[in-house]
Amino acid sequence: MTNAKLPYHKWSNWDELELRHLKYAIAVNQKQGFTNAAAYLEIDQGFLSKQIKWLEKKIGFQLFDRNQRPLKLTDAGNQFLQEASQILNQVERAIELGQRLSRGEKGRLIIGINTSIANSKLPDILRAFHEKFPEVELVLQELPSYEQIEKLRNQQLDLGFFHLHNIQNNNDDVLTFMPVLQESLVIVLPENHRFARRTSISLAALANEQFILPPHNLLYNLREQINCLCIDAGFKPKVRQEAAWISTVLSLVAGGMGISLLPANVQNLQRNGVVYRSIQEKSPMLEIVAVWQRDNVSMILKNFRDVIRNLA
């Protein structure tokens, strides 16, 4: 069987063509001649003419009617250069998109948050990041620390915000962190409480109070710190009610069911019926950290961490 010559539209040796050949032909058309196109491309006119002839030979038809002045496209050349222009535009868009992705300027970041970061630094972090990277989508998930840790390990979160003691107690070699802020505990009282007029209160004076505190099973480390602080003051807190959500704790305090000890960021919540007072004794500092997987090399994540670092 003899080898039949393949028609041009099935010709497989396209690797001989380069994008520059398309660019040359488009320039000749746009500049209406080889002289102007060569000057525009900053190449020799004779070289440009040879490159166009080589291209026409490879594709099997003439692009230009050289008998007309100014130079005109053939019908086939006109259609070819329309498609060629689209190819070059697509390549340019692909390169630009790739560059932006490599710089972390476009994409998606999934972030775990808790109440403490939401009530403190989060608005500033989000605002600063969106100003620098407006096309990056930030997906926020409000989760307790133990869920964030699990999702970070399973790569379901890119970064999480929670208190440092939660990761310290896990002895985790998969995750790493950076500090965001430190905060103390404050006393939360009903606005009509007998101590409400004081600016600071000794914990020992609260020994007989009823407390509204976070539950052990959800916020174990915070609850333990509160217990230890009260024990150092000479008493164990009498817990009337447990509540996992800060908003619920505040509502119960406002309703006169008891008092509470909460992280200082709670003062940013304008809740009617409660007042916040500082502790006279030295309060333990609760450190909020940003946590991520050590081997996560996402440029978007790096950019987000840089914003946190600049604000922290």
Coordinates of C-alpha atoms in Angstrom, one line a residue:
M1 CA 0.0 0.0 0.0
T2 CA 1.4 3.4 -0.9
N3 CA 1.4 6.2 1.6
A4 CA -1.2 8.8 0.7
K5 CA -0.5 12.4 1.3
L6 CA -2.6 13.7 4.2
P7 CA -4.8 16.7 3.6
Y8 CA -3.5 19.9 5.2
H9 CA -6.2 20.1 7.9
K10 CA -5.0 16.6 9.2
W11 CA -1.3 17.5 9.0
S12 CA 0.3 16.4 12.3
N13 CA 3.6 18.3 12.2
W14 CA 2.3 21.4 14.0
D15 CA 5.3 21.4 16.3
E16 CA 7.2 23.2 13.4
L17 CA 4.9 26.1 13.8
E18 CA 5.5 28.7 16.5
L19 CA 3.4 31.4 18.0
R20 CA 5.8 33.9 16.6
H21 CA 4.7 32.9 13.1
L22 CA 1.1 33.9 13.9
K23 CA 2.3 37.1 15.5
Y24 CA 4.3 37.9 12.3
A25 CA 1.3 37.4 10.0
I26 CA -1.0 39.4 12.2
A27 CA 1.5 42.3 12.4
V28 CA 1.9 42.3 8.6
N29 CA -1.9 42.6 8.2
Q30 CA -2.4 45.2 11.0
K31 CA 0.5 47.4 9.7
Q32 CA -0.6 46.9 6.1
G33 CA 2.7 45.8 4.7
F34 CA 6.1 44.1 5.4
T35 CA 8.0 47.4 5.9
N36 CA 5.9 48.8 8.7
A37 CA 5.4 45.3 10.3
A38 CA 9.2 44.7 10.3
A39 CA 9.8 48.1 12.0
Y40 CA 7.1 47.4 14.5
L41 CA 8.5 43.9 15.3
E42 CA 12.0 45.3 15.3
I43 CA 13.2 42.6 12.9
D44 CA 14.7 42.6 9.4
Q45 CA 12.2 43.0 6.6
G46 CA 13.8 40.2 4.5
F47 CA 13.6 37.8 7.4
L48 CA 10.0 38.7 8.0
S49 CA 9.1 38.1 4.3
K50 CA 10.8 34.7 4.4
Q51 CA 9.0 33.7 7.6
I52 CA 5.6 34.5 6.0
K53 CA 6.4 32.6 2.9
W54 CA 7.5 29.6 5.1
L55 CA 4.2 29.8 7.0
E56 CA 2.1 29.9 3.8
K57 CA 4.0 26.9 2.4
K58 CA 3.3 25.0 5.6
I59 CA -0.4 25.7 5.8
G60 CA -0.9 25.2 2.1
F61 CA -2.5 28.6 1.1
Q62 CA -1.5 32.2 0.6
L63 CA -2.4 34.6 3.4
F64 CA -1.8 37.8 1.4
D65 CA -2.6 39.0 -2.1
R66 CA 0.8 40.6 -2.9
N67 CA -0.6 42.2 -6.1
Q68 CA -2.6 44.7 -4.2
R69 CA -1.5 47.9 -2.5
P70 CA -1.9 48.3 0.3
L71 CA -1.4 44.6 1.1
K72 CA -4.7 42.7 1.3
L73 CA -5.6 39.4 2.9
T74 CA -6.9 36.6 0.8
D75 CA -10.3 35.1 1.9
A76 CA -8.5 32.1 3.4
G77 CA -5.9 34.4 5.0
N78 CA -8.6 36.6 6.6
Q79 CA -10.3 33.6 8.2
F80 CA -7.0 32.1 9.3
L81 CA -5.8 35.3 11.0
Q82 CA -9.1 35.7 12.8
E83 CA -8.6 32.3 14.4
A84 CA -4.9 32.9 14.9
S85 CA -5.7 36.1 16.8
Q86 CA -8.1 34.2 19.1
I87 CA -5.3 31.6 19.7
L88 CA -2.8 34.3 20.7
N89 CA -5.4 36.0 22.9
Q90 CA -6.1 32.7 24.7
V91 CA -2.4 32.1 25.2
E92 CA -1.9 35.6 26.7
R93 CA -4.9 35.0 29.0
A94 CA -3.6 31.6 30.0
I95 CA -0.2 33.1 30.8
E96 CA -1.7 36.0 32.7
L97 CA -4.0 33.7 34.7
G98 CA -1.1 31.3 35.5
Q99 CA 1.0 34.2 36.7
R100 CA -1.7 35.6 38.9
L101 CA -2.3 32.1 40.4
S102 CA 1.4 31.6 41.0
R103 CA 1.4 35.0 42.8
G104 CA -1.7 34.0 44.8
E105 CA -3.8 36.8 43.3
K106 CA -6.6 34.5 42.3
G107 CA -8.2 31.4 43.8
R108 CA -9.8 30.3 47.0
L109 CA -8.9 30.0 50.7
I110 CA -10.9 28.1 53.3
I111 CA -10.5 29.5 56.8
G112 CA -11.7 28.3 60.2
I113 CA -12.6 31.0 62.7
N114 CA -13.8 31.1 66.3
T115 CA -15.6 33.8 68.3
S116 CA -12.5 35.3 69.7
I117 CA -10.9 36.2 66.3
A118 CA -14.3 37.2 64.9
N119 CA -14.7 39.7 67.7
S120 CA -11.2 41.1 67.4
K121 CA -8.7 41.1 64.5
L122 CA -10.7 39.3 61.8
P123 CA -12.4 42.4 60.3
D124 CA -9.1 44.1 60.0
I125 CA -7.5 41.0 58.5
L126 CA -10.3 40.5 55.9
R127 CA -10.3 44.2 54.9
A128 CA -6.5 44.3 54.4
F129 CA -6.5 41.1 52.4
H130 CA -9.3 42.1 50.1
E131 CA -7.7 45.4 49.4
K132 CA -4.5 43.6 48.2
F133 CA -6.2 40.5 46.6
P134 CA -9.7 41.4 45.6
E135 CA -10.2 38.3 43.4
V136 CA -9.3 35.7 46.0
E137 CA -12.4 34.1 47.5
L138 CA -12.3 33.6 51.3
V139 CA -14.6 30.9 52.6
L140 CA -15.1 31.3 56.4
Q141 CA -16.3 28.4 58.6
E142 CA -17.1 29.1 62.3
L143 CA -15.9 26.0 64.1
P144 CA -14.6 25.0 67.5
S145 CA -10.9 24.4 67.8
Y146 CA -11.1 20.6 67.8
E147 CA -13.0 20.6 64.5
Q148 CA -10.6 23.1 63.0
I149 CA -7.6 20.9 64.0
E150 CA -9.2 17.8 62.4
K151 CA -10.1 19.6 59.2
L152 CA -6.6 21.2 59.0
R153 CA -5.1 17.7 59.2
N154 CA -7.4 16.4 56.6
Q155 CA -6.7 19.4 54.3
Q156 CA -10.4 20.5 54.5
L157 CA -9.2 23.9 55.9
D158 CA -6.3 26.0 54.7
L159 CA -5.9 28.0 57.9
G160 CA -7.6 28.1 61.3
F161 CA -7.8 30.7 64.1
F162 CA -8.1 29.4 67.7
H163 CA -6.3 29.7 71.1
L164 CA -2.8 28.4 71.3
H165 CA -3.4 26.0 74.2
N166 CA -5.6 23.9 71.9
I167 CA -2.7 23.0 69.6
Q168 CA -0.1 22.8 72.4
N169 CA -2.1 20.1 74.1
N170 CA -2.2 18.1 70.8
N171 CA 1.5 17.7 70.4
D172 CA 1.0 18.1 66.7
D173 CA 3.9 17.8 64.2
V174 CA 1.7 18.2 61.2
L175 CA 0.5 21.7 62.0
T176 CA 2.4 24.9 62.6
F177 CA 1.2 28.4 63.8
M178 CA 1.9 32.0 64.2
P179 CA 0.7 34.4 66.9
V180 CA -2.1 36.8 66.1
L181 CA -3.0 38.5 69.4
Q182 CA -3.0 38.0 73.2
E183 CA -6.0 38.8 75.5
S184 CA -6.8 38.5 79.1
L185 CA -10.0 37.3 80.8
V186 CA -12.6 39.8 82.0
I187 CA -15.5 39.6 84.4
V188 CA -19.0 39.8 82.9
L189 CA -21.7 41.1 85.2
P190 CA -25.4 42.0 84.9
E191 CA -25.6 45.8 84.6
N192 CA -27.5 46.0 88.0
H193 CA -24.9 43.8 89.9
R194 CA -23.7 45.2 93.2
F195 CA -20.1 45.3 91.8
A196 CA -21.1 46.9 88.5
R197 CA -19.8 50.4 89.5
R198 CA -16.3 49.1 90.2
T199 CA -13.7 49.4 87.4
S200 CA -11.9 46.2 88.6
I201 CA -12.9 43.4 90.9
S202 CA -11.0 40.9 93.0
L203 CA -11.8 37.3 92.1
A204 CA -12.0 36.4 95.8
A205 CA -15.1 38.7 96.0
L206 CA -16.9 36.4 93.6
A207 CA -16.6 33.3 95.6
N208 CA -20.3 33.1 96.3
E209 CA -21.5 34.1 92.9
Q210 CA -23.4 31.8 90.4
F211 CA -21.3 31.3 87.2
I212 CA -22.3 30.9 83.6
L213 CA -19.4 29.1 82.0
P214 CA -18.4 27.2 78.8
P215 CA -18.8 23.4 79.0
H216 CA -15.9 21.1 79.6
N217 CA -16.6 19.0 76.6
L218 CA -16.5 21.8 74.0
L219 CA -14.1 24.4 75.5
Y220 CA -12.1 22.2 77.9
N221 CA -8.9 24.4 78.0
L222 CA -10.7 27.7 78.5
R223 CA -12.9 26.1 81.3
E224 CA -9.8 24.7 83.0
Q225 CA -8.0 28.1 82.9
I226 CA -11.1 29.7 84.5
N227 CA -11.2 27.0 87.2
C228 CA -7.5 27.3 88.0
L229 CA -7.8 31.1 88.2
C230 CA -10.7 30.9 90.7
I231 CA -9.0 28.1 92.7
D232 CA -5.9 30.4 93.0
A233 CA -8.3 33.0 94.4
G234 CA -9.5 30.5 97.0
F235 CA -12.7 29.0 95.6
K236 CA -14.1 26.7 93.0
P237 CA -16.7 28.4 90.8
K238 CA -20.3 27.5 91.4
V239 CA -21.7 26.8 87.9
R240 CA -25.4 27.4 87.6
Q241 CA -25.5 27.0 83.8
E242 CA -23.2 26.0 81.0
A243 CA -23.4 27.6 77.5
A244 CA -21.2 27.0 74.5
W245 CA -21.9 30.2 72.6
I246 CA -20.7 33.6 73.8
S247 CA -24.0 35.2 72.8
T248 CA -25.9 32.7 75.0
V249 CA -23.6 33.4 77.9
L250 CA -24.2 37.1 77.6
S251 CA -28.0 36.6 77.4
L252 CA -28.0 34.5 80.6
V253 CA -25.8 37.1 82.4
A254 CA -28.1 39.9 81.2
G255 CA -31.0 37.9 82.5
G256 CA -29.5 37.8 86.0
M257 CA -28.8 34.1 86.1
G258 CA -25.2 34.6 87.0
I259 CA -21.8 36.1 86.1
S260 CA -19.1 34.9 83.8
L261 CA -15.4 35.0 83.0
L262 CA -14.7 35.3 79.3
P263 CA -11.9 36.3 76.9
A264 CA -11.5 40.1 76.7
N265 CA -12.6 40.2 73.0
V266 CA -16.2 39.9 74.3
Q267 CA -16.0 43.6 75.2
N268 CA -16.3 44.4 71.5
L269 CA -19.9 43.0 71.6
Q270 CA -22.4 45.7 72.5
R271 CA -24.8 43.6 74.6
N272 CA -27.5 45.5 76.6
G273 CA -27.8 44.4 80.2
V274 CA -24.2 43.4 80.8
V275 CA -21.0 45.2 81.9
Y276 CA -17.4 44.1 81.6
R277 CA -14.9 44.6 84.4
S278 CA -11.2 43.8 84.7
I279 CA -9.7 41.3 87.2
Q280 CA -7.6 42.8 89.9
E281 CA -5.4 39.8 90.1
K282 CA -3.0 38.9 87.3
S283 CA -5.0 37.2 84.6
P284 CA -3.6 34.5 82.3
M285 CA -3.0 35.7 78.8
L286 CA -4.9 33.7 76.1
E287 CA -3.0 33.7 72.8
I288 CA -4.9 33.4 69.6
V289 CA -2.9 31.9 66.8
A290 CA -3.3 31.2 63.0
V291 CA -2.7 27.5 62.3
W292 CA -1.9 25.7 59.0
Q293 CA -0.3 22.5 57.7
R294 CA 3.5 22.7 57.6
D295 CA 3.6 21.3 54.0
N296 CA 0.9 23.6 52.6
V297 CA 2.8 25.6 49.9
S298 CA -0.2 27.6 48.6
M299 CA 0.9 31.1 47.6
I300 CA -2.6 32.4 48.6
L301 CA -2.0 31.0 52.0
K302 CA 1.4 32.7 52.2
N303 CA -0.1 36.0 51.2
F304 CA -2.8 35.6 53.8
R305 CA -0.2 34.9 56.5
D306 CA 1.7 38.0 55.4
V307 CA -1.3 40.1 55.9
I308 CA -1.8 38.6 59.4
R309 CA 1.9 39.1 60.3
N310 CA 1.7 42.8 59.2
L311 CA -1.4 43.4 61.4
A312 CA -0.2 41.3 64.3

